[in-house]
């Protein structure tokens, strides 16, 4: 699979990463190369083999339903560029 | 009941499918130990996991999964012993991770069904495509500041069940019946409180129109409907809008729309259109969810009686009408109250008193059954006083109003106000004799064929007894005396 510039532009828009046209040109080549490398795996016949979900055979870790966290609004807001009255404050996003 | 719409080019029918987001009843969130309680100060129930802090790992709350399994069994779904959590990627300020952990290809429940009852008594089976578990997002407030939005992450990460129906609904009434029934079931099994005002249950509706039985039309999705009434109005508006477009030769665009409650219309959420590429992939932080058959069996064994089963039992065993049975089972609290009242008593009498008297006064007072000033035991005592002829049905209504007002027991009120019915034949005969001695003229008229006067005598006797004579006995004795 190879990439064209339009696809790169779309991916960067979805990822909210700004790219210039020149960068898109370069990224199309780089990402295409990476995908081509990964596509070598298609040569392996995996018919009937279940996808591997973990390198160790184990079950999903679970928790008890108890409240053990929270009550730390100040700490949670500490890294916010802007906050007020206990809320995160962000540029207006109303529809 | 399916309903159709007459357009300029003929009859159209609705095709509706609903996605209901139901907040799971649990103490802590789906993947973190923060509390799920509603209405707390902003950002006080947020763990670093819910805030999307780098390096934090989600750990599943098994209770949330058990709740989803319970719900799956209640909608007669297939419980998948192997399911997978995926990331649904999109950007929004109330989604700090940049993705929602959800289930895409392999949900925990698939292929269920739900029976809806329409007002005309007919029933219809609505297919349920799937039920999957996912995280809720935070909450944005847009009206606090002219140029900023405020974000509260207390809801971020709370467990949700998304329950997706098949496009089997054919009218806003059916859609409303479906939501009410689903809500009732969720409340019976205790997996969601069903509180639509607080957002514990939110509905997205997919709607399209077609000529009856024809090809499916292009659908639109109306997001975030938080009341059954608004949903019905939104569906009606949206169907008419689509018919207008189609009949004037246009084409319906598949898009997401919002219902503007104030204007009563739906409008396009244009800015979200291009964001619809969610790039789902299995969440590398979470292993697949495997459920032991014993766990599922254990949950199945603990299921309470569901509304349909209860309704059928009330009809078959208690002889209640379909309508009365439906009214009583819709809320589990009402059904439990009714069973406590009806235990060892006349089932229909108990049903009548609950539906017409108790619900009447509760509605007027704006109270739910859990706030009823009259307990089940107290109402039962009142019914006993009717059944053993201590008071007449008419007096009982008076006593009941007083019980509702003062919280006093029925027996106490009857005693205090001297409302006890007179059932002593001798006493009743004495009153009748008194009335007949006073009304000799009327007695004569009656005896010479004017039987219409019987009612007059009953009235006189009841009045003379202060309304306390047993009406049935008055009738009997009076008849004997007048005719004799």
Coordinates of C-alpha atoms in Angstrom, one line a residue:
Chain A
X1 CA 0.0 0.0 0.0
X2 CA 1.3 3.4 -0.9
X3 CA 0.1 6.8 0.3
X4 CA -0.8 9.9 -1.7
X5 CA -0.6 13.4 -0.3
X6 CA -4.4 13.6 0.1
X7 CA -4.4 10.7 2.5
X8 CA -1.5 12.2 4.5
X9 CA -3.4 15.5 4.7
X10 CA -6.4 13.6 6.0
X11 CA -4.5 11.6 8.5
X12 CA -2.7 14.7 9.9
X13 CA -6.0 16.5 10.1
X14 CA -7.6 13.6 12.1
X15 CA -4.5 13.5 14.4
X16 CA -4.6 17.3 14.7
X17 CA -1.0 17.6 13.5
X18 CA -0.3 20.4 11.1
X19 CA 1.7 19.4 8.1
X20 CA 2.9 21.6 5.2
X21 CA 2.6 20.3 1.6
X22 CA 6.3 19.6 1.5
X23 CA 6.1 17.6 4.6
X24 CA 3.1 15.7 3.2
X25 CA 5.2 14.8 0.2
X26 CA 8.0 13.4 2.4
X27 CA 5.6 11.7 4.8
X28 CA 3.8 9.9 2.0
X29 CA 7.1 8.3 1.0
X30 CA 8.2 7.5 4.6
X31 CA 4.8 6.0 5.7
X32 CA 4.5 4.1 2.5
X33 CA 8.0 2.6 3.2
X34 CA 7.0 1.6 6.7
X35 CA 3.8 0.0 5.6
X36 CA 5.6 -1.9 2.8
X37 CA 8.0 -3.3 5.4
X38 CA 5.1 -4.4 7.6
X39 CA 3.3 -5.9 4.6
X40 CA 6.0 -8.5 4.4
X41 CA 4.0 -10.3 7.1
X42 CA 1.3 -11.0 4.5
X43 CA 3.6 -13.7 3.2
X44 CA 3.0 -15.8 6.3
X45 CA 0.0 -18.1 6.1
X46 CA -2.1 -17.4 9.2
X47 CA -5.2 -19.3 8.2
X48 CA -7.0 -20.6 11.3
X49 CA -4.6 -18.9 13.7
X50 CA -6.3 -16.7 16.3
X51 CA -4.8 -13.2 16.6
X52 CA -2.3 -12.9 19.5
X53 CA -3.6 -10.5 22.1
X54 CA -0.8 -10.7 24.6
X55 CA 2.7 -12.1 24.7
X56 CA 1.9 -13.9 28.0
X57 CA -1.1 -16.1 28.4
X58 CA -3.1 -14.3 31.1
X59 CA -6.5 -12.8 31.7
X60 CA -7.7 -9.3 31.9
X61 CA -6.9 -7.8 35.3
X62 CA -10.0 -6.7 37.1
X63 CA -10.8 -4.4 40.1
X64 CA -13.4 -4.5 42.8
X65 CA -16.1 -1.9 42.6
X66 CA -14.8 0.4 45.3
X67 CA -14.1 4.2 45.3
X68 CA -10.3 4.6 45.8
X69 CA -9.5 7.7 43.9
X70 CA -10.7 11.3 43.2
X71 CA -11.3 14.2 45.6
X72 CA -8.3 16.0 44.2
X73 CA -9.7 18.7 41.9
X74 CA -6.7 20.9 42.5
X75 CA -4.2 18.2 41.5
X76 CA -6.3 17.3 38.4
X77 CA -6.4 20.9 37.3
X78 CA -2.8 21.6 38.0
X79 CA -1.6 21.1 34.4
X80 CA -4.5 22.9 32.8
X81 CA -3.4 25.9 30.8
X82 CA -6.6 27.6 32.2
X83 CA -9.1 26.8 34.9
X84 CA -11.8 28.6 36.8
X85 CA -14.2 27.7 39.6
X86 CA -12.9 24.1 39.5
X87 CA -13.5 23.7 35.8
X88 CA -11.1 23.3 32.9
X89 CA -11.5 26.3 30.7
X90 CA -11.1 25.8 27.0
X91 CA -11.8 27.8 23.8
X92 CA -15.5 27.8 23.0
X93 CA -16.5 24.6 21.3
X94 CA -20.3 25.0 21.1
X95 CA -22.0 23.6 18.0
Chain B
X1 CA -48.9 0.8 16.6
X2 CA -47.3 1.7 13.3
X3 CA -48.3 5.1 12.1
X4 CA -47.9 6.5 8.6
X5 CA -47.6 10.0 7.1
X6 CA -49.7 11.2 4.2
X7 CA -47.4 13.1 1.8
X8 CA -48.2 14.8 -1.5
X9 CA -47.0 11.7 -3.4
X10 CA -48.7 9.1 -1.2
X11 CA -48.2 7.3 2.1
X12 CA -44.8 7.2 3.9
X13 CA -43.7 5.1 6.8
X14 CA -41.1 5.6 9.5
X15 CA -38.1 3.4 9.9
X16 CA -36.5 4.0 13.3
X17 CA -33.6 2.4 15.2
X18 CA -32.5 3.6 18.6
X19 CA -29.2 3.7 20.4
X20 CA -29.7 4.0 24.1
X21 CA -26.8 5.0 26.3
X22 CA -27.5 3.8 29.8
X23 CA -25.3 4.7 32.7
X24 CA -24.3 1.6 34.6
X25 CA -25.1 1.5 38.3
X26 CA -21.8 1.1 40.1
X27 CA -19.8 2.8 42.9
X28 CA -16.7 3.5 40.9
X29 CA -15.9 4.2 37.2
X30 CA -15.4 1.6 34.4
X31 CA -11.6 1.8 34.4
X32 CA -10.7 3.9 37.5
X33 CA -11.4 4.1 41.2
X34 CA -13.1 7.5 41.1
X35 CA -16.7 7.8 42.3
X36 CA -19.7 7.9 39.9
X37 CA -22.0 9.9 42.2
X38 CA -24.1 12.6 40.4
X39 CA -24.0 16.3 41.2
X40 CA -20.7 16.7 43.0
X41 CA -18.4 19.7 42.7
X42 CA -16.7 19.8 39.4
X43 CA -13.6 17.6 38.9
X44 CA -13.8 16.2 42.4
X45 CA -14.4 12.7 41.1
X46 CA -11.6 12.4 38.6
X47 CA -8.7 10.0 38.8
X48 CA -5.6 10.6 36.6
X49 CA -6.9 7.8 34.4
X50 CA -10.1 9.7 33.7
X51 CA -8.1 12.9 33.0
X52 CA -6.1 11.1 30.4
X53 CA -2.8 11.7 32.2
X54 CA 0.1 10.1 30.4
X55 CA 1.2 6.6 31.6
X56 CA -2.1 5.8 33.4
X57 CA -3.5 2.4 32.7
X58 CA -7.2 1.4 32.7
X59 CA -8.2 -1.5 35.0
X60 CA -11.7 -2.9 34.4
X61 CA -14.3 -2.7 37.1
X62 CA -15.8 -6.3 37.1
X63 CA -19.1 -5.1 38.6
X64 CA -19.7 -3.0 35.5
X65 CA -19.3 -6.1 33.3
X66 CA -21.6 -8.1 35.5
X67 CA -24.2 -5.4 35.2
X68 CA -23.9 -5.5 31.4
X69 CA -24.3 -9.3 31.5
X70 CA -27.3 -9.0 33.7
X71 CA -28.9 -6.5 31.3
X72 CA -28.0 -8.7 28.4
X73 CA -29.9 -11.6 30.0
X74 CA -32.8 -9.3 30.7
X75 CA -33.1 -8.5 27.0
X76 CA -32.7 -12.2 26.1
X77 CA -29.4 -11.5 24.4
X78 CA -26.5 -13.8 23.7
X79 CA -23.7 -13.3 26.2
X80 CA -20.4 -13.4 24.4
X81 CA -17.8 -15.1 26.5
X82 CA -15.1 -13.4 24.5
X83 CA -15.3 -9.7 23.8
X84 CA -12.8 -6.9 23.0
X85 CA -12.3 -3.3 24.0
X86 CA -11.5 -0.9 21.2
X87 CA -10.4 2.7 21.0
X88 CA -12.8 5.1 19.2
X89 CA -10.7 8.1 18.3
X90 CA -11.9 11.6 18.2
X91 CA -11.0 15.0 19.6
X92 CA -13.3 16.9 21.9
X93 CA -12.4 18.9 25.1
X94 CA -14.5 16.6 27.3
X95 CA -12.6 13.5 26.1
X96 CA -9.2 14.0 27.6
X97 CA -7.7 10.6 26.4
X98 CA -8.4 11.6 22.8
X99 CA -10.3 8.3 22.4
X100 CA -13.2 6.6 24.1
X101 CA -12.7 3.0 25.2
X102 CA -15.7 1.1 23.7
X103 CA -16.4 -2.2 22.1
X104 CA -16.7 -2.3 18.3
X105 CA -16.4 -5.6 16.5
X106 CA -16.9 -7.9 19.5
X107 CA -19.4 -6.6 22.0
X108 CA -20.2 -8.4 25.2
X109 CA -23.9 -9.0 24.2
X110 CA -25.4 -9.6 20.8
X111 CA -28.9 -10.4 19.4
X112 CA -31.5 -9.6 22.0
X113 CA -35.1 -8.7 21.9
X114 CA -37.7 -6.7 23.8
X115 CA -41.5 -6.8 23.6
X116 CA -43.4 -3.5 23.5
X117 CA -47.1 -3.1 24.3
X118 CA -49.1 -0.5 22.5
X119 CA -52.1 1.4 23.9
X120 CA -54.5 -0.8 21.9
X121 CA -53.2 -3.8 23.8
X122 CA -51.2 -5.2 20.8
X123 CA -47.6 -6.4 21.3
X124 CA -44.6 -6.2 19.0
X125 CA -41.1 -7.8 19.3
X126 CA -38.3 -5.3 18.7
X127 CA -34.9 -6.8 17.8
X128 CA -31.8 -5.6 19.7
X129 CA -28.6 -5.7 17.6
X130 CA -26.1 -5.5 20.4
X131 CA -25.2 -4.2 23.9
X132 CA -21.6 -3.0 24.4
X133 CA -19.8 -1.4 27.3
X134 CA -18.0 1.9 27.0
X135 CA -16.7 5.0 28.8
X136 CA -18.8 8.1 29.2
X137 CA -17.2 11.5 28.3
X138 CA -17.0 14.5 30.6
X139 CA -19.4 17.4 30.5
X140 CA -18.9 20.8 28.7
X141 CA -20.8 23.9 29.8
X142 CA -21.0 26.5 27.1
X143 CA -23.0 29.3 28.7
X144 CA -20.7 30.3 31.5
X145 CA -18.4 32.6 29.5
X146 CA -18.8 34.3 26.1
X147 CA -15.6 33.0 24.6
X148 CA -14.8 29.8 26.6
X149 CA -16.3 26.4 27.4
X150 CA -16.0 24.9 30.9
X151 CA -15.2 21.3 31.3
X152 CA -16.1 19.0 34.2
X153 CA -14.6 15.5 34.0
X154 CA -16.7 13.9 36.9
X155 CA -18.6 11.9 34.3
X156 CA -15.5 11.0 32.3
X157 CA -14.9 7.3 32.5
X158 CA -18.2 6.3 34.1
X159 CA -19.4 3.0 32.6
X160 CA -22.1 3.1 30.0
X161 CA -24.1 0.4 28.2
X162 CA -24.9 1.3 24.6
X163 CA -28.0 -0.7 23.6
X164 CA -28.6 -0.7 19.9
X165 CA -32.0 -1.7 18.5
X166 CA -32.7 -3.0 15.0
X167 CA -34.5 -0.6 12.7
X168 CA -37.8 -2.3 13.7
X169 CA -39.7 0.7 15.1
X170 CA -42.4 2.1 12.8
X171 CA -43.6 5.2 14.7
X172 CA -42.7 7.7 17.3
X173 CA -45.2 5.9 19.6
X174 CA -43.4 2.6 19.1
X175 CA -40.1 4.3 19.8
X176 CA -41.5 5.8 23.0
X177 CA -42.9 2.5 24.1
X178 CA -39.5 0.9 23.4
X179 CA -37.6 3.5 25.5
X180 CA -40.1 3.2 28.4
X181 CA -39.9 -0.6 28.3
X182 CA -36.2 -0.7 28.2
X183 CA -36.0 1.8 31.1
X184 CA -38.4 -0.3 33.1
X185 CA -36.3 -3.5 32.5
X186 CA -33.1 -1.6 33.4
X187 CA -34.6 -0.4 36.7
X188 CA -36.0 -3.9 37.5
X189 CA -32.5 -5.5 37.2
X190 CA -30.9 -2.5 38.9
X191 CA -28.3 -1.9 36.2
X192 CA -29.3 1.7 35.4
X193 CA -31.4 4.1 37.4
X194 CA -33.1 5.3 34.2
X195 CA -33.0 8.9 35.3
X196 CA -33.3 10.8 32.0
X197 CA -33.2 14.3 33.6
X198 CA -29.8 13.6 35.1
X199 CA -28.6 12.1 31.8
X200 CA -28.4 8.5 33.1
X201 CA -30.3 7.4 30.0
X202 CA -29.7 9.2 26.6
X203 CA -31.1 8.3 23.3
X204 CA -29.7 8.7 19.7
X205 CA -32.4 8.0 17.1
X206 CA -31.7 6.9 13.6
X207 CA -34.7 7.7 11.4
X208 CA -35.5 7.4 7.7
X209 CA -38.7 7.3 5.7
X210 CA -39.9 5.0 2.9
X211 CA -43.0 4.0 1.0
X212 CA -44.5 1.2 3.0
X213 CA -42.5 -2.0 2.5
X214 CA -40.2 -0.3 0.0
X215 CA -36.4 0.2 -0.1
X216 CA -34.9 1.7 3.0
X217 CA -34.2 5.4 2.7
X218 CA -31.1 7.4 3.7
X219 CA -31.2 7.9 7.5
X220 CA -30.2 10.8 9.8
X221 CA -29.1 10.4 13.3
X222 CA -30.6 12.7 15.9
X223 CA -28.2 12.9 18.9
X224 CA -28.6 13.2 22.6
X225 CA -32.4 13.1 23.2
X226 CA -32.9 13.2 26.9
X227 CA -36.7 12.7 27.2
X228 CA -39.2 10.5 25.6
X229 CA -41.4 13.4 24.8
X230 CA -38.6 15.3 23.0
X231 CA -37.7 12.2 21.1
X232 CA -41.2 11.7 19.8
X233 CA -41.3 15.4 18.7
X234 CA -37.9 15.2 17.1
X235 CA -38.9 12.0 15.2
X236 CA -42.1 13.6 13.9
X237 CA -40.3 16.7 12.8
X238 CA -37.4 14.8 11.2
X239 CA -39.7 12.5 9.2
X240 CA -41.7 15.4 7.8
X241 CA -38.4 17.2 6.9
X242 CA -37.2 14.2 4.9
X243 CA -40.5 13.7 3.2
X244 CA -40.5 17.3 2.1
X245 CA -37.0 16.9 0.6
X246 CA -37.9 13.6 -1.2
X247 CA -41.2 14.9 -2.5
X248 CA -39.6 18.0 -4.0
X249 CA -37.1 15.7 -5.9
X250 CA -34.2 16.2 -3.5
X251 CA -31.9 13.7 -1.7
X252 CA -31.6 13.2 2.0
X253 CA -28.0 13.6 3.2
X254 CA -26.8 11.1 5.8
X255 CA -25.8 13.2 8.7
X256 CA -25.9 13.8 12.4
X257 CA -28.5 16.3 13.6
X258 CA -29.4 17.9 16.9
X259 CA -32.9 18.6 18.2
X260 CA -33.5 22.2 19.2
X261 CA -36.1 21.9 21.9
X262 CA -37.0 25.6 21.9
X263 CA -37.7 25.7 18.1
X264 CA -39.0 22.1 17.9
X265 CA -36.8 21.4 14.9
X266 CA -33.7 19.3 14.1
X267 CA -30.6 20.9 12.6
X268 CA -27.4 19.7 11.1
X269 CA -24.3 19.4 13.3
X270 CA -22.1 20.3 10.3
X271 CA -18.8 20.6 12.2
X272 CA -18.8 16.9 13.1
X273 CA -19.3 15.5 9.6
X274 CA -15.7 15.1 8.7
X275 CA -14.8 13.8 12.1
X276 CA -16.7 10.6 11.5
X277 CA -13.6 8.6 10.9
X278 CA -13.1 7.0 14.3
X279 CA -10.2 4.7 13.4
X280 CA -11.2 1.9 15.8
X281 CA -8.5 -0.5 16.9
X282 CA -8.2 -2.9 19.9
X283 CA -7.0 -1.0 23.0
X284 CA -3.5 -2.2 23.6
X285 CA -3.8 -1.4 27.3
X286 CA -6.6 -4.0 27.8
X287 CA -6.6 -7.7 27.2
X288 CA -9.8 -9.3 25.7
X289 CA -12.6 -9.8 28.2
X290 CA -13.2 -13.5 28.9
X291 CA -16.2 -14.6 30.9
X292 CA -16.5 -17.9 32.7
X293 CA -19.8 -19.7 32.1
X294 CA -20.2 -20.1 35.9
X295 CA -20.2 -16.3 36.3
X296 CA -23.0 -16.0 33.6
X297 CA -25.0 -18.9 35.2
X298 CA -24.7 -17.2 38.6
X299 CA -26.0 -14.0 37.3
X300 CA -28.8 -15.8 35.4
X301 CA -29.8 -17.5 38.7
X302 CA -30.0 -14.2 40.5
X303 CA -32.3 -12.4 38.0
X304 CA -35.4 -10.9 39.5
X305 CA -38.8 -11.4 37.9
X306 CA -39.0 -9.1 34.9
X307 CA -41.9 -6.8 34.0
X308 CA -43.3 -9.0 31.2
X309 CA -43.4 -12.1 33.5
X310 CA -44.9 -10.1 36.3
X311 CA -47.5 -8.6 34.1
X312 CA -48.6 -12.0 32.8
X313 CA -48.6 -13.4 36.4
X314 CA -50.8 -10.5 37.5
X315 CA -53.2 -11.2 34.7
X316 CA -53.2 -15.0 35.0
X317 CA -53.1 -15.4 38.8
X318 CA -54.8 -12.2 40.0
X319 CA -57.3 -11.8 37.2
X320 CA -56.2 -8.2 36.5
X321 CA -57.0 -6.5 33.2
X322 CA -54.0 -6.1 30.8
X323 CA -54.2 -2.3 31.3
X324 CA -54.2 -2.5 35.1
X325 CA -51.4 -5.1 35.0
X326 CA -49.3 -2.9 32.7
X327 CA -49.8 0.2 34.9
X328 CA -48.8 -1.7 38.1
X329 CA -45.6 -3.4 36.7
X330 CA -44.1 -0.5 34.8
X331 CA -42.2 0.6 37.9
X332 CA -40.8 -2.1 40.1
X333 CA -41.5 -0.1 43.3
X334 CA -45.2 0.1 42.3
X335 CA -45.4 -3.6 41.6
X336 CA -43.8 -4.4 45.0
X337 CA -46.1 -2.0 46.8
X338 CA -49.1 -3.6 45.0
X339 CA -48.1 -7.1 45.9
X340 CA -47.7 -6.1 49.6
X341 CA -51.2 -4.6 49.6
X342 CA -52.7 -7.5 47.7
X343 CA -51.2 -10.2 49.8
X344 CA -54.0 -12.2 51.3
X345 CA -56.6 -9.6 50.1
X346 CA -58.9 -9.1 47.1
X347 CA -56.5 -8.6 44.2
X348 CA -58.8 -6.5 42.0
X349 CA -59.9 -4.3 45.0
X350 CA -56.2 -3.7 45.8
X351 CA -55.4 -2.9 42.1
X352 CA -58.3 -0.4 41.9
X353 CA -57.4 1.3 45.0
X354 CA -53.7 1.7 44.0
X355 CA -54.5 2.9 40.5
X356 CA -57.4 5.2 41.0
X357 CA -57.0 6.4 44.6
X358 CA -53.3 6.2 45.6
X359 CA -51.8 7.1 42.2
X360 CA -54.4 9.9 41.9
X361 CA -53.4 11.5 45.1
X362 CA -49.6 10.9 44.6
X363 CA -49.8 12.5 41.1
X364 CA -51.7 15.5 42.5
X365 CA -49.0 15.9 45.3
X366 CA -46.2 15.3 42.7
X367 CA -44.8 12.4 44.8
X368 CA -43.4 9.1 43.8
X369 CA -44.5 5.8 45.5
X370 CA -41.5 5.8 47.7
X371 CA -42.6 9.1 49.3
X372 CA -46.2 7.9 49.8
X373 CA -47.6 9.0 53.2
X374 CA -49.7 5.9 53.1
X375 CA -47.7 2.6 53.4
X376 CA -48.7 -0.6 51.8
X377 CA -49.6 -2.0 55.2
X378 CA -51.7 1.0 56.0
X379 CA -53.6 0.8 52.7
X380 CA -54.1 -2.9 53.4
X381 CA -55.7 -2.1 56.7
X382 CA -58.1 0.2 55.0
X383 CA -59.0 -2.5 52.5
X384 CA -59.6 -4.9 55.4
X385 CA -62.1 -2.4 56.9
X386 CA -64.0 -2.4 53.6
X387 CA -64.0 -6.1 53.2
X388 CA -65.3 -6.8 56.7
X389 CA -68.0 -4.2 56.3
X390 CA -66.6 -1.9 59.0
X391 CA -66.9 1.0 56.5
X392 CA -68.5 1.4 53.1
X393 CA -66.4 2.0 50.0
X394 CA -67.6 5.6 49.9
X395 CA -66.6 6.3 53.5
X396 CA -63.3 4.6 52.7
X397 CA -62.4 7.2 50.1
X398 CA -62.9 9.9 52.8
X399 CA -60.8 8.0 55.3
X400 CA -58.1 7.5 52.6
X401 CA -57.9 11.2 51.8
X402 CA -57.5 11.8 55.6
X403 CA -54.8 9.1 55.8
X404 CA -52.9 10.7 53.0
X405 CA -53.1 14.1 54.6
X406 CA -52.3 13.1 58.2
X407 CA -50.5 9.8 58.0
X408 CA -52.9 8.4 60.6
X409 CA -54.0 4.7 60.4
X410 CA -57.4 3.9 58.9
X411 CA -58.7 2.3 62.1
X412 CA -57.8 5.4 64.2
X413 CA -59.6 7.8 61.7
X414 CA -62.7 5.6 61.7
X415 CA -62.7 5.5 65.4
X416 CA -62.1 9.2 65.9
X417 CA -64.7 10.4 63.5
X418 CA -67.2 7.7 64.4
X419 CA -67.4 6.5 60.8
X420 CA -68.0 2.9 61.7
X421 CA -70.7 1.4 59.5
X422 CA -73.9 0.3 61.2
X423 CA -74.4 -3.3 60.4
X424 CA -76.7 -4.2 63.3
X425 CA -80.0 -5.2 61.8
X426 CA -82.0 -4.0 64.8
X427 CA -80.4 -0.5 64.6
X428 CA -81.1 -0.3 60.9
X429 CA -84.6 -1.5 61.3
X430 CA -85.2 1.2 64.0
X431 CA -84.0 3.9 61.6
X432 CA -86.2 2.6 58.8
X433 CA -89.2 2.4 61.1
X434 CA -88.6 6.0 62.1
X435 CA -88.4 7.2 58.5
X436 CA -91.5 5.2 57.5
X437 CA -93.5 6.6 60.4
X438 CA -92.6 10.1 59.3
X439 CA -93.3 9.6 55.6
X440 CA -96.6 7.8 55.7
X441 CA -97.9 9.6 52.6
X442 CA -94.9 8.4 50.6
X443 CA -95.1 4.9 51.9
X444 CA -98.7 4.8 50.6
X445 CA -97.7 6.1 47.2
X446 CA -94.9 3.5 47.0
X447 CA -97.2 0.7 48.0
X448 CA -99.8 1.7 45.3
X449 CA -97.1 1.2 42.6
X450 CA -94.8 4.2 42.6
X451 CA -91.6 2.0 43.0
X452 CA -89.4 4.9 41.9
X453 CA -89.8 6.2 45.5
X454 CA -87.5 3.4 46.7
X455 CA -84.4 5.6 46.1
X456 CA -86.0 8.4 48.1
X457 CA -86.4 6.1 51.1
X458 CA -82.8 4.8 50.8
X459 CA -81.6 8.4 50.8
X460 CA -83.7 9.3 53.8
X461 CA -82.5 6.3 55.8
X462 CA -78.9 6.9 54.9
X463 CA -79.2 10.5 56.0
X464 CA -81.0 9.6 59.2
X465 CA -78.1 7.2 60.0
X466 CA -75.5 9.9 59.4
X467 CA -74.3 8.0 56.3
X468 CA -73.1 5.1 58.5
X469 CA -75.7 2.5 57.7
X470 CA -74.5 -0.3 55.6
X471 CA -76.1 0.5 52.2
X472 CA -76.6 -3.1 51.2
X473 CA -78.4 -3.9 54.4
X474 CA -80.5 -0.8 54.1
X475 CA -81.6 -1.9 50.7
X476 CA -82.5 -5.4 51.9
X477 CA -84.4 -4.4 55.0
X478 CA -86.1 -1.5 53.5
X479 CA -87.4 -3.6 50.6
X480 CA -88.8 -6.2 53.0
X481 CA -90.5 -3.6 55.2
X482 CA -92.0 -1.5 52.3
X483 CA -93.2 -4.6 50.5
X484 CA -94.4 -6.3 53.6

